[in-house]
Structure formats: C-alpha cells, structure tokens
Amino acid sequence: MSKPLKLEQTWRWFGPDDPISLQDIKQAGAAGIVSALHHIPNGEVWPLKEIEARKGLIEKAGLRWSVVESIPVHEDIKRQTGSYKTWVENYKQSIRNLSECGIDTVCYNFMPVLDWTRTDLDYPMPDGSTALRFDETALAAFDLFILQRNGAKSDYSSEIIEKAEQHYHNLNEESRLELTQTILAGLPGSEEGYTLEEFREMLNSYKEINDQKLREHLYDFLREIIPAAEAAGVRMAIHPDDPPFPLFGLPRVVSTEADALELLRAADSPSNGITFCTGSYGARPDNDLPGMVKRLGSHIHFIHLRSVQREEGRSFHEANHLEGSTDMADVMKALIQEMERRKREGRTDHSIPMRPDHGHRMLCDFGQDSNPGYFCIGRLRGLAELRGLEMGLKA
Ligand code: DNO
C-alpha cells in the first residue's frame, strides 16, 4: 500500500539524555524521529552497533528513525587540512552503515566553526513566552569589544559600531559573560563549543579561506560523498547557514537560492538535496520561500518549518510557527504541490519528513530543563498548528 500523501511529521530527539522522552513525542503526534549519535566524535565512523542500538530504542517506542540530523562535517574537511581525506572516507562509511540499518536521509551543514548562532535565548514575547533572537548589534558588540577580533571593524558600518559600543557599555559583567556563552558554548546540535581563545584560533585557521575556496571545498566534498550516498540509497540534505550571512569574517556558502542551486549542480544526483529550513532561509528577505519550493522542490529531502520575524537590519527573532515574516500557508501550499508532483511521477519519497523547528518556551516549559529552542510545549504547539494548516489546505 502506498503511503498517504502528507508530510511525515517528525520531531528532533537528542537521544537518551533528552529531557523530552520518546513517549512524550508520541503524544505530540509525531511518527518519525530525527536524531543523531552526538557522542561519536566528529570525523569518526558511526559504528553499526551504535546505530542499531539507537534505532532499537526508537522502534521500541513505536516510532521510526526517519532522519539523521546531523553527521557533522569535520572542520578539516571544510578547510581541507590535516586528515581530511580520512574524515571523508569515514563519512562515506557512516552513510553506508546507516543505509545498512535502513536509515536513508541525512542532514548536515557546511558552516565554518559555529553551527547556528543566536545572541539571546530568552527574548520575552508579549504573551509571556520567550523566543530565540539574533541581534546584530549584540553580535557586533561581542565581536568588537569582547572578542576584539582583528579587522572586525571593517565588517560593520559606522552606525552599527556606534550602537555596538553603546550596547557593550550597557552590559554588566554577567551579561557580557552570558552573551559570550550564548555565542560560543554551542547551541543544541552543534557539537563544538569554544573558549574565547580557542575561538580566536579557529577563526585564524580560516584566514586563507574565502568564499570561493569554501565553495570549492564543499563541492569537492559533495563529489566524494554524493556518489557513495547514491550507491547506498541515501538522500543527503544540506542545511542552510543560520543566520544566512557571514559572521566573524567567515565565509558562508549555503545562504541563498543561488547557493543551493550551485551546490546541487556540483554533484548531479537525486541523492544531492537540501534541508528546506524556512527559518534560516527566511531570515533574508531576498529568499522567496514558496518560489524556492517550486524551483528546488525535487531536491527537498527534509523540511524544518519555523518562521522568523525580521527586525531592523539583519536582526530577527523567532516567531510562532504561523506568524512572523514567513507566509507559512504559501510555503505549505507549495510543499503540498511538490508532494503531489512526486506522487504523479511515481516517486516513493513523496511524504517528505518535516519537523517543527524550535518553538517558544511557554507554559510548563519554564519549569523544565531543556535544550534552548527545543522545548516541549512550544514545539507541540508548532507541530499542531502546522499539521492543521496542512490538513486545512488539502480539504
Ligand atoms: C538548529 C539546527 C541546526 C542543524 C544543523 C544541521 O536548531 O537546525 O543545528 O541541526 O545545522 O547540520
């Protein structure tokens, strides 16, 4: 029997240490799990035994391990330094091992040094919930006056520098430390955290790598792993840069529709795909989200649905899933059309896995320890709204 034509509702589970249990996730109505072996060091092969153990836990709860998010890409691969060739071979082996266990979708990213970046993890919303926020002034204050990065000044306008200086002076010691921790300690899912000194060293190691070089390194990586993924029947889904513009003078190469197109062309294969993250792409007003679904749709292997409210300049905060700057109904319509198209073409992957990405901290989330952005009630609300939106649009 063919699968019903609807997005596969999934939920990110950080593994046995996640304060939100698989039983909780079942009650949220998700059927698929998005998970990763966070304990395996970056670069190492994911052993079959470990994959099977995680899969066993998920299946025992009556759920399915739908997507791996993520197999991290070692910094050596992004810089083409050190043992990067070994890490690439290991990456291919991890893909094959996942395939052997029946797991066929893998999310990853190619952001140098930091995975996603925010400056505030508890930004108060008018209804009493809190949101994640990226404030470009706070980021510049950190860069210019806490990190004191060489050459940072040339990356900002004089207006931002002035505002950042003011911002910095208004912060007490504790708030400066908190800002530093928020940016450097590593948000959930990012496997690395740094001290200020380590961070300076990491930035320094990218001194010679400009946008063009990082692109070449990404495309070289794709030309290696995509054929291996195709042979194993695994779909790779690259996550966009979050936020989708350069930070700390580092190059960014997965921020726009043009970037996505270019990387898809670099290794022409059905296995070369994208994670369509409406929150990350949506932080740029020049990314036309429904249009991207129409044009890149056949390569969308995984979907993160959330909406950001764009503020002045490059700042934004995360809105409720159906609010903010993204017209989620338009995005959903385009996704439904993409699923219908796949079905007509006889593709078996028409139920594209989707997860509600992030969510406000609300209600009893305040009494519970959890990963920033990954609270239970906020995501439960998001998933419920998105599920209703999809059903309503199909009615
Ligand atoms: C943040 C996540 C990212 C994502 C990675 C994918 O909430 O969307 O950490 O998992 O960038 O590799």
mmCIF file of C-alpha atoms and ligand atoms in Angstrom:
data_model
loop_
_atom_site.group_PDB
_atom_site.id
_atom_site.type_symbol
_atom_site.label_atom_id
_atom_site.label_comp_id
_atom_site.label_asym_id
_atom_site.label_seq_id
_atom_site.Cartn_x
_atom_site.Cartn_y
_atom_site.Cartn_z
ATOM 1 C CA MET A 1 0.000 0.000 0.000
ATOM 2 C CA SER A 2 1.356 3.407 -0.827
ATOM 3 C CA LYS A 3 1.900 5.943 1.947
ATOM 4 C CA PRO A 4 -0.768 8.642 2.410
ATOM 5 C CA LEU A 5 0.039 11.931 0.759
ATOM 6 C CA LYS A 6 1.100 14.076 3.669
ATOM 7 C CA LEU A 7 4.283 15.389 5.173
ATOM 8 C CA GLU A 8 5.866 12.924 7.540
ATOM 9 C CA GLN A 9 5.564 14.557 10.962
ATOM 10 C CA THR A 10 8.846 14.229 12.809
ATOM 11 C CA TRP A 11 10.428 15.529 15.993
ATOM 12 C CA ARG A 12 14.047 16.071 16.941
ATOM 13 C CA TRP A 13 15.164 13.854 19.793
ATOM 14 C CA PHE A 14 18.654 14.382 21.169
ATOM 15 C CA GLY A 15 18.901 10.799 22.412
ATOM 16 C CA PRO A 16 18.535 9.130 25.822
ATOM 17 C CA ASP A 17 19.708 12.307 27.633
ATOM 18 C CA ASP A 18 16.985 14.446 26.068
ATOM 19 C CA PRO A 19 14.619 15.615 28.842
ATOM 20 C CA ILE A 20 11.747 15.034 26.405
ATOM 21 C CA SER A 21 11.057 11.319 26.148
ATOM 22 C CA LEU A 22 10.023 9.230 23.178
ATOM 23 C CA GLN A 23 6.661 8.710 24.910
ATOM 24 C CA ASP A 24 6.206 12.497 25.116
ATOM 25 C CA ILE A 25 6.960 12.712 21.410
ATOM 26 C CA LYS A 26 4.353 10.094 20.613
ATOM 27 C CA GLN A 27 1.774 12.147 22.464
ATOM 28 C CA ALA A 28 2.786 15.184 20.432
ATOM 29 C CA GLY A 29 1.606 13.178 17.437
ATOM 30 C CA ALA A 30 4.907 12.779 15.622
ATOM 31 C CA ALA A 31 5.604 9.449 13.951
ATOM 32 C CA GLY A 32 9.170 9.994 12.876
ATOM 33 C CA ILE A 33 12.270 10.757 14.905
ATOM 34 C CA VAL A 34 15.149 12.966 13.901
ATOM 35 C CA SER A 35 18.217 12.004 15.872
ATOM 36 C CA ALA A 36 21.997 11.773 15.847
ATOM 37 C CA LEU A 37 24.763 9.956 17.681
ATOM 38 C CA HIS A 38 26.059 13.059 19.407
ATOM 39 C CA HIS A 39 28.543 11.045 21.459
ATOM 40 C CA ILE A 40 30.586 9.930 18.441
ATOM 41 C CA PRO A 41 33.480 12.390 17.950
ATOM 42 C CA ASN A 42 33.371 14.437 14.733
ATOM 43 C CA GLY A 43 35.124 12.638 11.928
ATOM 44 C CA GLU A 44 34.783 9.113 13.368
ATOM 45 C CA VAL A 45 32.768 6.378 11.658
ATOM 46 C CA TRP A 46 29.328 5.794 13.170
ATOM 47 C CA PRO A 47 29.549 2.096 14.087
ATOM 48 C CA LEU A 48 26.769 -0.238 13.031
ATOM 49 C CA LYS A 49 26.267 -1.392 16.603
ATOM 50 C CA GLU A 50 25.664 2.152 17.840
ATOM 51 C CA ILE A 51 23.260 2.935 15.030
ATOM 52 C CA GLU A 52 21.342 -0.266 15.706
ATOM 53 C CA ALA A 53 21.138 0.499 19.423
ATOM 54 C CA ARG A 54 19.668 3.969 18.800
ATOM 55 C CA LYS A 55 17.304 2.614 16.193
ATOM 56 C CA GLY A 56 16.194 -0.102 18.610
ATOM 57 C CA LEU A 57 15.281 2.459 21.280
ATOM 58 C CA ILE A 58 13.249 4.474 18.803
ATOM 59 C CA GLU A 59 11.426 1.479 17.384
ATOM 60 C CA LYS A 60 10.698 0.037 20.818
ATOM 61 C CA ALA A 61 8.691 3.215 21.437
ATOM 62 C CA GLY A 62 6.708 2.592 18.245
ATOM 63 C CA LEU A 63 8.445 5.325 16.275
ATOM 64 C CA ARG A 64 10.672 5.360 13.204
ATOM 65 C CA TRP A 65 14.144 6.894 12.871
ATOM 66 C CA SER A 66 13.363 8.969 9.787
ATOM 67 C CA VAL A 67 16.265 11.388 9.514
ATOM 68 C CA VAL A 68 19.760 11.726 10.879
ATOM 69 C CA GLU A 69 20.419 15.288 11.966
ATOM 70 C CA SER A 70 23.346 15.549 11.633
ATOM 71 C CA ILE A 71 26.510 13.738 10.733
ATOM 72 C CA PRO A 72 28.803 16.686 11.475
ATOM 73 C CA VAL A 73 31.353 17.620 8.847
ATOM 74 C CA HIS A 74 34.814 17.840 10.434
ATOM 75 C CA GLU A 75 36.445 21.291 10.287
ATOM 76 C CA ASP A 76 39.412 19.677 8.488
ATOM 77 C CA ILE A 77 37.080 18.838 5.585
ATOM 78 C CA LYS A 78 35.871 22.436 5.370
ATOM 79 C CA ARG A 79 39.461 23.714 5.359
ATOM 80 C CA GLN A 80 40.983 20.746 3.514
ATOM 81 C CA THR A 81 43.623 20.411 6.187
ATOM 82 C CA GLY A 82 45.072 17.600 8.328
ATOM 83 C CA SER A 83 43.467 14.196 7.983
ATOM 84 C CA TYR A 84 40.516 15.441 5.947
ATOM 85 C CA LYS A 85 40.738 12.605 3.428
ATOM 86 C CA THR A 86 40.341 10.085 6.249
ATOM 87 C CA TRP A 87 37.329 12.013 7.612
ATOM 88 C CA VAL A 88 35.745 11.961 4.153
ATOM 89 C CA GLU A 89 36.213 8.190 3.870
ATOM 90 C CA ASN A 90 34.784 7.809 7.375
ATOM 91 C CA TYR A 91 31.822 9.964 6.392
ATOM 92 C CA LYS A 92 31.082 7.667 3.463
ATOM 93 C CA GLN A 93 31.303 4.657 5.753
ATOM 94 C CA SER A 94 28.839 6.233 8.196
ATOM 95 C CA ILE A 95 26.430 6.755 5.295
ATOM 96 C CA ARG A 96 26.786 3.100 4.272
ATOM 97 C CA ASN A 97 26.290 1.924 7.841
ATOM 98 C CA LEU A 98 23.119 4.000 8.162
ATOM 99 C CA SER A 99 21.856 2.580 4.906
ATOM 100 C CA GLU A 100 22.508 -0.928 6.147
ATOM 101 C CA CYS A 101 20.225 -0.144 9.085
ATOM 102 C CA GLY A 102 17.528 1.200 6.767
ATOM 103 C CA ILE A 103 18.052 4.904 7.536
ATOM 104 C CA ASP A 104 18.004 6.839 4.308
ATOM 105 C CA THR A 105 18.009 10.604 4.974
ATOM 106 C CA VAL A 106 20.946 12.564 6.389
ATOM 107 C CA CYS A 107 21.033 16.256 7.258
ATOM 108 C CA TYR A 108 24.353 18.106 7.591
ATOM 109 C CA ASN A 109 25.726 21.597 7.232
ATOM 110 C CA PHE A 110 28.839 23.306 5.955
ATOM 111 C CA MET A 111 29.062 26.314 8.284
ATOM 112 C CA PRO A 112 32.623 27.002 9.355
ATOM 113 C CA VAL A 113 33.442 26.948 13.088
ATOM 114 C CA LEU A 114 29.975 27.635 14.510
ATOM 115 C CA ASP A 115 26.725 25.856 13.819
ATOM 116 C CA TRP A 116 23.685 28.081 14.360
ATOM 117 C CA THR A 117 24.155 31.369 16.199
ATOM 118 C CA ARG A 118 21.871 33.448 18.425
ATOM 119 C CA THR A 119 22.542 36.296 20.852
ATOM 120 C CA ASP A 120 19.563 35.817 23.171
ATOM 121 C CA LEU A 121 17.971 32.542 24.242
ATOM 122 C CA ASP A 122 15.152 34.017 26.331
ATOM 123 C CA TYR A 123 13.810 37.033 24.499
ATOM 124 C CA PRO A 124 10.491 37.975 26.111
ATOM 125 C CA MET A 125 7.434 37.909 23.884
ATOM 126 C CA PRO A 126 4.323 39.973 24.652
ATOM 127 C CA ASP A 127 2.351 36.833 25.639
ATOM 128 C CA GLY A 128 4.871 35.832 28.326
ATOM 129 C CA SER A 129 6.633 33.123 26.333
ATOM 130 C CA THR A 130 10.273 33.576 25.314
ATOM 131 C CA ALA A 131 11.974 33.232 21.956
ATOM 132 C CA LEU A 132 15.434 32.886 20.456
ATOM 133 C CA ARG A 133 16.786 36.079 18.950
ATOM 134 C CA PHE A 134 19.660 37.217 16.786
ATOM 135 C CA ASP A 135 20.519 40.868 17.367
ATOM 136 C CA GLU A 136 23.159 42.219 15.009
ATOM 137 C CA THR A 137 24.126 44.953 17.472
ATOM 138 C CA ALA A 138 24.757 42.408 20.244
ATOM 139 C CA LEU A 139 26.778 40.257 17.851
ATOM 140 C CA ALA A 140 28.888 43.246 16.802
ATOM 141 C CA ALA A 141 29.350 44.212 20.481
ATOM 142 C CA PHE A 142 30.697 40.737 21.175
ATOM 143 C CA ASP A 143 32.910 40.715 18.075
ATOM 144 C CA LEU A 144 34.360 44.201 18.519
ATOM 145 C CA PHE A 145 34.629 44.607 22.276
ATOM 146 C CA ILE A 146 34.688 41.149 23.883
ATOM 147 C CA LEU A 147 36.407 39.033 21.259
ATOM 148 C CA GLN A 148 38.285 42.061 19.900
ATOM 149 C CA ARG A 149 38.795 40.319 16.584
ATOM 150 C CA ASN A 150 41.493 41.783 14.363
ATOM 151 C CA GLY A 151 39.982 43.618 11.431
ATOM 152 C CA ALA A 152 36.429 43.274 12.769
ATOM 153 C CA LYS A 153 35.767 46.976 12.370
ATOM 154 C CA SER A 154 35.877 46.787 8.596
ATOM 155 C CA ASP A 155 32.932 44.342 8.656
ATOM 156 C CA TYR A 156 30.484 46.832 10.193
ATOM 157 C CA SER A 157 29.035 50.199 9.255
ATOM 158 C CA SER A 158 29.896 53.153 11.479
ATOM 159 C CA GLU A 159 26.291 53.200 12.653
ATOM 160 C CA ILE A 160 26.457 49.604 13.890
ATOM 161 C CA ILE A 161 29.848 50.192 15.518
ATOM 162 C CA GLU A 162 28.423 53.113 17.449
ATOM 163 C CA LYS A 163 25.351 51.157 18.534
ATOM 164 C CA ALA A 164 27.504 48.156 19.461
ATOM 165 C CA GLU A 165 29.752 50.297 21.647
ATOM 166 C CA GLN A 166 26.723 51.655 23.459
ATOM 167 C CA HIS A 167 25.322 48.140 23.820
ATOM 168 C CA TYR A 168 28.609 46.866 25.234
ATOM 169 C CA HIS A 169 28.812 49.653 27.803
ATOM 170 C CA ASN A 170 25.272 48.955 28.932
ATOM 171 C CA LEU A 171 26.070 45.309 29.678
ATOM 172 C CA ASN A 172 27.346 44.347 33.128
ATOM 173 C CA GLU A 173 29.987 41.643 33.631
ATOM 174 C CA GLU A 174 27.358 38.956 33.990
ATOM 175 C CA SER A 175 25.527 39.896 30.791
ATOM 176 C CA ARG A 176 28.801 40.021 28.871
ATOM 177 C CA LEU A 177 29.583 36.526 30.056
ATOM 178 C CA GLU A 178 26.104 35.347 29.134
ATOM 179 C CA LEU A 179 26.402 36.803 25.626
ATOM 180 C CA THR A 180 29.784 35.098 25.220
ATOM 181 C CA GLN A 181 28.373 31.778 26.399
ATOM 182 C CA THR A 182 25.338 32.078 24.132
ATOM 183 C CA ILE A 183 27.521 32.595 21.071
ATOM 184 C CA LEU A 184 30.409 30.254 21.893
ATOM 185 C CA ALA A 185 29.169 27.469 24.118
ATOM 186 C CA GLY A 186 27.444 25.662 21.254
ATOM 187 C CA LEU A 187 23.674 25.550 20.857
ATOM 188 C CA PRO A 188 21.938 22.153 20.829
ATOM 189 C CA GLY A 189 23.065 20.043 17.945
ATOM 190 C CA SER A 190 26.319 21.891 17.375
ATOM 191 C CA GLU A 191 28.985 19.540 18.549
ATOM 192 C CA GLU A 192 31.628 22.151 19.322
ATOM 193 C CA GLY A 193 31.925 24.811 21.999
ATOM 194 C CA TYR A 194 34.862 27.176 22.423
ATOM 195 C CA THR A 195 36.580 29.437 24.910
ATOM 196 C CA LEU A 196 37.417 32.919 23.616
ATOM 197 C CA GLU A 197 40.999 31.853 22.977
ATOM 198 C CA GLU A 198 40.009 28.668 21.134
ATOM 199 C CA PHE A 199 37.521 30.622 19.081
ATOM 200 C CA ARG A 200 40.212 33.137 18.033
ATOM 201 C CA GLU A 201 42.413 30.241 16.965
ATOM 202 C CA MET A 202 39.611 28.632 14.986
ATOM 203 C CA LEU A 203 38.874 31.892 13.202
ATOM 204 C CA ASN A 204 42.546 32.251 12.457
ATOM 205 C CA SER A 205 42.638 28.807 10.869
ATOM 206 C CA TYR A 206 40.175 30.114 8.240
ATOM 207 C CA LYS A 207 42.317 33.167 7.424
ATOM 208 C CA GLU A 208 43.160 31.924 3.933
ATOM 209 C CA ILE A 209 39.707 30.554 3.148
ATOM 210 C CA ASN A 210 37.496 32.963 1.297
ATOM 211 C CA ASP A 211 34.036 32.375 -0.092
ATOM 212 C CA GLN A 212 35.329 30.847 -3.332
ATOM 213 C CA LYS A 213 37.644 28.434 -1.522
ATOM 214 C CA LEU A 214 34.962 27.256 0.880
ATOM 215 C CA ARG A 215 32.647 26.678 -2.078
ATOM 216 C CA GLU A 216 35.304 24.566 -3.794
ATOM 217 C CA HIS A 217 35.804 22.570 -0.607
ATOM 218 C CA LEU A 218 32.067 21.972 -0.309
ATOM 219 C CA TYR A 219 31.778 20.875 -3.930
ATOM 220 C CA ASP A 220 34.831 18.592 -3.582
ATOM 221 C CA PHE A 221 33.175 17.062 -0.530
ATOM 222 C CA LEU A 222 29.916 16.574 -2.442
ATOM 223 C CA ARG A 223 31.700 14.960 -5.377
ATOM 224 C CA GLU A 224 33.067 12.425 -2.873
ATOM 225 C CA ILE A 225 30.065 11.686 -0.690
ATOM 226 C CA ILE A 226 27.141 12.016 -3.095
ATOM 227 C CA PRO A 227 28.101 9.037 -5.297
ATOM 228 C CA ALA A 228 28.585 6.978 -2.126
ATOM 229 C CA ALA A 229 25.185 8.108 -0.838
ATOM 230 C CA GLU A 230 23.514 7.372 -4.175
ATOM 231 C CA ALA A 231 25.010 3.881 -4.248
ATOM 232 C CA ALA A 232 23.721 3.303 -0.712
ATOM 233 C CA GLY A 233 20.272 4.745 -1.493
ATOM 234 C CA VAL A 234 20.719 7.596 0.996
ATOM 235 C CA ARG A 235 19.452 11.151 0.449
ATOM 236 C CA MET A 236 21.738 13.913 1.676
ATOM 237 C CA ALA A 237 20.086 17.160 2.788
ATOM 238 C CA ILE A 238 22.333 20.144 3.410
ATOM 239 C CA HIS A 239 21.065 22.615 5.987
ATOM 240 C CA PRO A 240 21.433 26.319 5.174
ATOM 241 C CA ASP A 241 23.595 28.747 7.109
ATOM 242 C CA ASP A 242 21.880 30.045 10.214
ATOM 243 C CA PRO A 243 21.838 33.008 10.083
ATOM 244 C CA PRO A 244 22.258 33.160 6.295
ATOM 245 C CA PHE A 245 25.001 35.768 6.073
ATOM 246 C CA PRO A 246 28.686 35.921 7.050
ATOM 247 C CA LEU A 247 29.659 36.195 10.739
ATOM 248 C CA PHE A 248 33.076 36.958 12.246
ATOM 249 C CA GLY A 249 34.610 37.386 8.811
ATOM 250 C CA LEU A 250 33.974 33.706 7.996
ATOM 251 C CA PRO A 251 32.745 32.716 4.552
ATOM 252 C CA ARG A 252 29.164 31.415 4.152
ATOM 253 C CA VAL A 253 28.167 29.426 1.094
ATOM 254 C CA VAL A 254 24.667 27.984 1.725
ATOM 255 C CA SER A 255 22.557 31.083 2.344
ATOM 256 C CA THR A 256 20.516 31.735 -0.800
ATOM 257 C CA GLU A 257 18.617 30.017 -3.594
ATOM 258 C CA ALA A 258 21.580 30.630 -5.900
ATOM 259 C CA ASP A 259 23.900 28.900 -3.408
ATOM 260 C CA ALA A 260 21.552 25.917 -3.209
ATOM 261 C CA LEU A 261 21.319 25.675 -6.993
ATOM 262 C CA GLU A 262 25.070 25.831 -7.394
ATOM 263 C CA LEU A 263 25.721 23.071 -4.896
ATOM 264 C CA LEU A 264 23.037 20.871 -6.430
ATOM 265 C CA ARG A 265 24.715 21.285 -9.800
ATOM 266 C CA ALA A 266 28.140 20.462 -8.361
ATOM 267 C CA ALA A 267 27.128 16.807 -7.930
ATOM 268 C CA ASP A 268 24.179 15.955 -10.102
ATOM 269 C CA SER A 269 22.266 13.199 -8.333
ATOM 270 C CA PRO A 270 18.897 12.586 -6.712
ATOM 271 C CA SER A 271 20.863 11.986 -3.508
ATOM 272 C CA ASN A 272 22.171 15.551 -3.528
ATOM 273 C CA GLY A 273 19.474 17.512 -1.770
ATOM 274 C CA ILE A 274 18.652 20.201 0.720
ATOM 275 C CA THR A 275 17.060 20.674 4.086
ATOM 276 C CA PHE A 276 14.493 23.345 3.387
ATOM 277 C CA CYS A 277 14.683 25.362 6.604
ATOM 278 C CA THR A 278 12.184 28.200 6.368
ATOM 279 C CA GLY A 279 13.638 29.795 9.498
ATOM 280 C CA SER A 280 17.192 30.002 8.174
ATOM 281 C CA TYR A 281 16.457 30.896 4.552
ATOM 282 C CA GLY A 282 13.608 33.125 5.784
ATOM 283 C CA ALA A 283 15.925 35.430 7.737
ATOM 284 C CA ARG A 284 16.811 37.004 4.370
ATOM 285 C CA PRO A 285 14.052 38.968 2.658
ATOM 286 C CA ASP A 286 15.552 38.129 -0.765
ATOM 287 C CA ASN A 287 14.870 34.399 -0.330
ATOM 288 C CA ASP A 288 11.448 33.743 -1.890
ATOM 289 C CA LEU A 289 10.446 30.654 0.094
ATOM 290 C CA PRO A 290 7.419 29.355 -1.877
ATOM 291 C CA GLY A 291 9.343 30.056 -5.105
ATOM 292 C CA MET A 292 12.284 28.049 -3.781
ATOM 293 C CA VAL A 293 9.978 25.092 -3.165
ATOM 294 C CA LYS A 294 8.707 25.354 -6.731
ATOM 295 C CA ARG A 295 12.164 25.585 -8.250
ATOM 296 C CA LEU A 296 14.222 23.300 -5.961
ATOM 297 C CA GLY A 297 11.366 21.055 -4.833
ATOM 298 C CA SER A 298 12.527 17.767 -6.235
ATOM 299 C CA HIS A 299 15.718 18.072 -4.145
ATOM 300 C CA ILE A 300 13.995 18.865 -0.847
ATOM 301 C CA HIS A 301 14.666 15.800 1.271
ATOM 302 C CA PHE A 302 13.904 17.246 4.688
ATOM 303 C CA ILE A 303 11.939 20.247 5.936
ATOM 304 C CA HIS A 304 12.343 22.464 9.008
ATOM 305 C CA LEU A 305 9.301 24.645 9.475
ATOM 306 C CA ARG A 306 9.547 27.783 11.574
ATOM 307 C CA SER A 307 9.104 31.473 10.983
ATOM 308 C CA VAL A 308 11.353 34.362 11.937
ATOM 309 C CA GLN A 309 10.211 37.911 12.490
ATOM 310 C CA ARG A 310 12.727 40.043 10.683
ATOM 311 C CA GLU A 311 13.623 43.222 12.540
ATOM 312 C CA GLU A 312 15.752 46.213 11.592
ATOM 313 C CA GLY A 313 18.908 45.422 9.625
ATOM 314 C CA ARG A 314 19.855 41.783 9.959
ATOM 315 C CA SER A 315 18.274 41.190 13.349
ATOM 316 C CA PHE A 316 15.408 38.770 13.838
ATOM 317 C CA HIS A 317 13.627 36.762 16.484
ATOM 318 C CA GLU A 318 11.770 33.507 16.161
ATOM 319 C CA ALA A 319 8.025 33.961 15.876
ATOM 320 C CA ASN A 320 5.233 31.453 16.439
ATOM 321 C CA HIS A 321 5.207 28.979 13.570
ATOM 322 C CA LEU A 322 2.316 30.563 11.678
ATOM 323 C CA GLU A 323 3.299 34.186 12.410
ATOM 324 C CA GLY A 324 6.347 36.316 11.644
ATOM 325 C CA SER A 325 7.743 37.286 8.262
ATOM 326 C CA THR A 326 7.098 33.944 6.529
ATOM 327 C CA ASP A 327 3.784 33.262 4.869
ATOM 328 C CA MET A 328 3.596 29.679 6.095
ATOM 329 C CA ALA A 329 0.368 28.970 4.210
ATOM 330 C CA ASP A 330 2.058 29.826 0.908
ATOM 331 C CA VAL A 331 5.017 27.638 1.794
ATOM 332 C CA MET A 332 2.712 24.782 2.777
ATOM 333 C CA LYS A 333 0.728 25.089 -0.468
ATOM 334 C CA ALA A 334 3.943 24.797 -2.453
ATOM 335 C CA LEU A 335 5.017 21.767 -0.412
ATOM 336 C CA ILE A 336 1.677 20.052 -0.973
ATOM 337 C CA GLN A 337 2.065 20.651 -4.715
ATOM 338 C CA GLU A 338 5.559 19.190 -4.577
ATOM 339 C CA MET A 339 4.261 16.058 -2.837
ATOM 340 C CA GLU A 340 1.508 15.710 -5.458
ATOM 341 C CA ARG A 341 4.036 16.113 -8.240
ATOM 342 C CA ARG A 342 6.238 13.387 -6.760
ATOM 343 C CA LYS A 343 3.276 11.078 -6.445
ATOM 344 C CA ARG A 344 2.349 11.622 -10.118
ATOM 345 C CA GLU A 345 5.945 10.866 -11.085
ATOM 346 C CA GLY A 346 5.789 7.620 -9.137
ATOM 347 C CA ARG A 347 8.402 8.697 -6.622
ATOM 348 C CA THR A 348 8.276 6.778 -3.356
ATOM 349 C CA ASP A 349 9.617 9.700 -1.301
ATOM 350 C CA HIS A 350 6.536 11.874 -1.519
ATOM 351 C CA SER A 351 5.877 12.045 2.246
ATOM 352 C CA ILE A 352 8.739 14.438 2.900
ATOM 353 C CA PRO A 353 9.888 14.397 6.544
ATOM 354 C CA MET A 354 9.086 17.684 8.277
ATOM 355 C CA ARG A 355 9.757 18.797 11.809
ATOM 356 C CA PRO A 356 8.518 21.831 13.686
ATOM 357 C CA ASP A 357 11.780 23.675 14.166
ATOM 358 C CA HIS A 358 12.354 25.349 17.513
ATOM 359 C CA GLY A 359 9.468 26.845 19.418
ATOM 360 C CA HIS A 360 8.865 29.359 22.145
ATOM 361 C CA ARG A 361 9.442 28.469 25.742
ATOM 362 C CA MET A 362 5.966 28.570 27.249
ATOM 363 C CA LEU A 363 3.648 27.240 29.946
ATOM 364 C CA CYS A 364 5.329 24.377 31.845
ATOM 365 C CA ASP A 365 8.441 24.610 29.638
ATOM 366 C CA PHE A 366 9.548 27.180 32.232
ATOM 367 C CA GLY A 367 9.725 24.553 34.925
ATOM 368 C CA GLN A 368 11.613 22.085 32.780
ATOM 369 C CA ASP A 369 15.237 21.926 31.897
ATOM 370 C CA SER A 370 15.583 21.640 28.143
ATOM 371 C CA ASN A 371 17.684 22.476 25.130
ATOM 372 C CA PRO A 372 17.248 26.113 24.008
ATOM 373 C CA GLY A 373 14.756 26.239 21.165
ATOM 374 C CA TYR A 374 13.773 22.619 21.746
ATOM 375 C CA PHE A 375 11.182 22.929 24.483
ATOM 376 C CA CYS A 376 8.275 20.560 24.535
ATOM 377 C CA ILE A 377 5.190 22.767 24.629
ATOM 378 C CA GLY A 378 6.474 25.339 22.139
ATOM 379 C CA ARG A 379 7.191 22.642 19.577
ATOM 380 C CA LEU A 380 3.971 20.807 20.384
ATOM 381 C CA ARG A 381 2.087 23.993 19.549
ATOM 382 C CA GLY A 382 4.130 24.378 16.367
ATOM 383 C CA LEU A 383 3.520 20.829 15.202
ATOM 384 C CA ALA A 384 -0.209 21.046 15.970
ATOM 385 C CA GLU A 385 -0.546 24.292 14.019
ATOM 386 C CA LEU A 386 1.434 23.021 11.058
ATOM 387 C CA ARG A 387 -0.494 19.761 10.945
ATOM 388 C CA GLY A 388 -3.753 21.701 10.959
ATOM 389 C CA LEU A 389 -2.518 24.047 8.262
ATOM 390 C CA GLU A 390 -1.617 21.146 6.010
ATOM 391 C CA MET A 391 -4.949 19.391 6.562
ATOM 392 C CA GLY A 392 -6.900 22.590 6.057
ATOM 393 C CA LEU A 393 -5.175 23.427 2.812
ATOM 394 C CA LYS A 394 -5.847 19.967 1.432
ATOM 395 C CA ALA A 395 -9.514 19.958 2.445
HETATM 396 C C1 DNO B 1 19.332 24.206 14.854
HETATM 397 C C2 DNO B 1 19.510 23.238 13.811
HETATM 398 C C3 DNO B 1 20.934 23.122 13.322
HETATM 399 C C4 DNO B 1 21.029 21.974 12.331
HETATM 400 C C5 DNO B 1 22.374 21.790 11.718
HETATM 401 C C6 DNO B 1 22.272 20.789 10.609
HETATM 402 O O1 DNO B 1 18.332 24.217 15.503
HETATM 403 O O2 DNO B 1 18.641 23.474 12.771
HETATM 404 O O3 DNO B 1 21.803 22.888 14.388
HETATM 405 O O4 DNO B 1 20.735 20.796 13.012
HETATM 406 O O5 DNO B 1 22.871 22.968 11.234
HETATM 407 O O6 DNO B 1 23.505 20.224 10.355
#
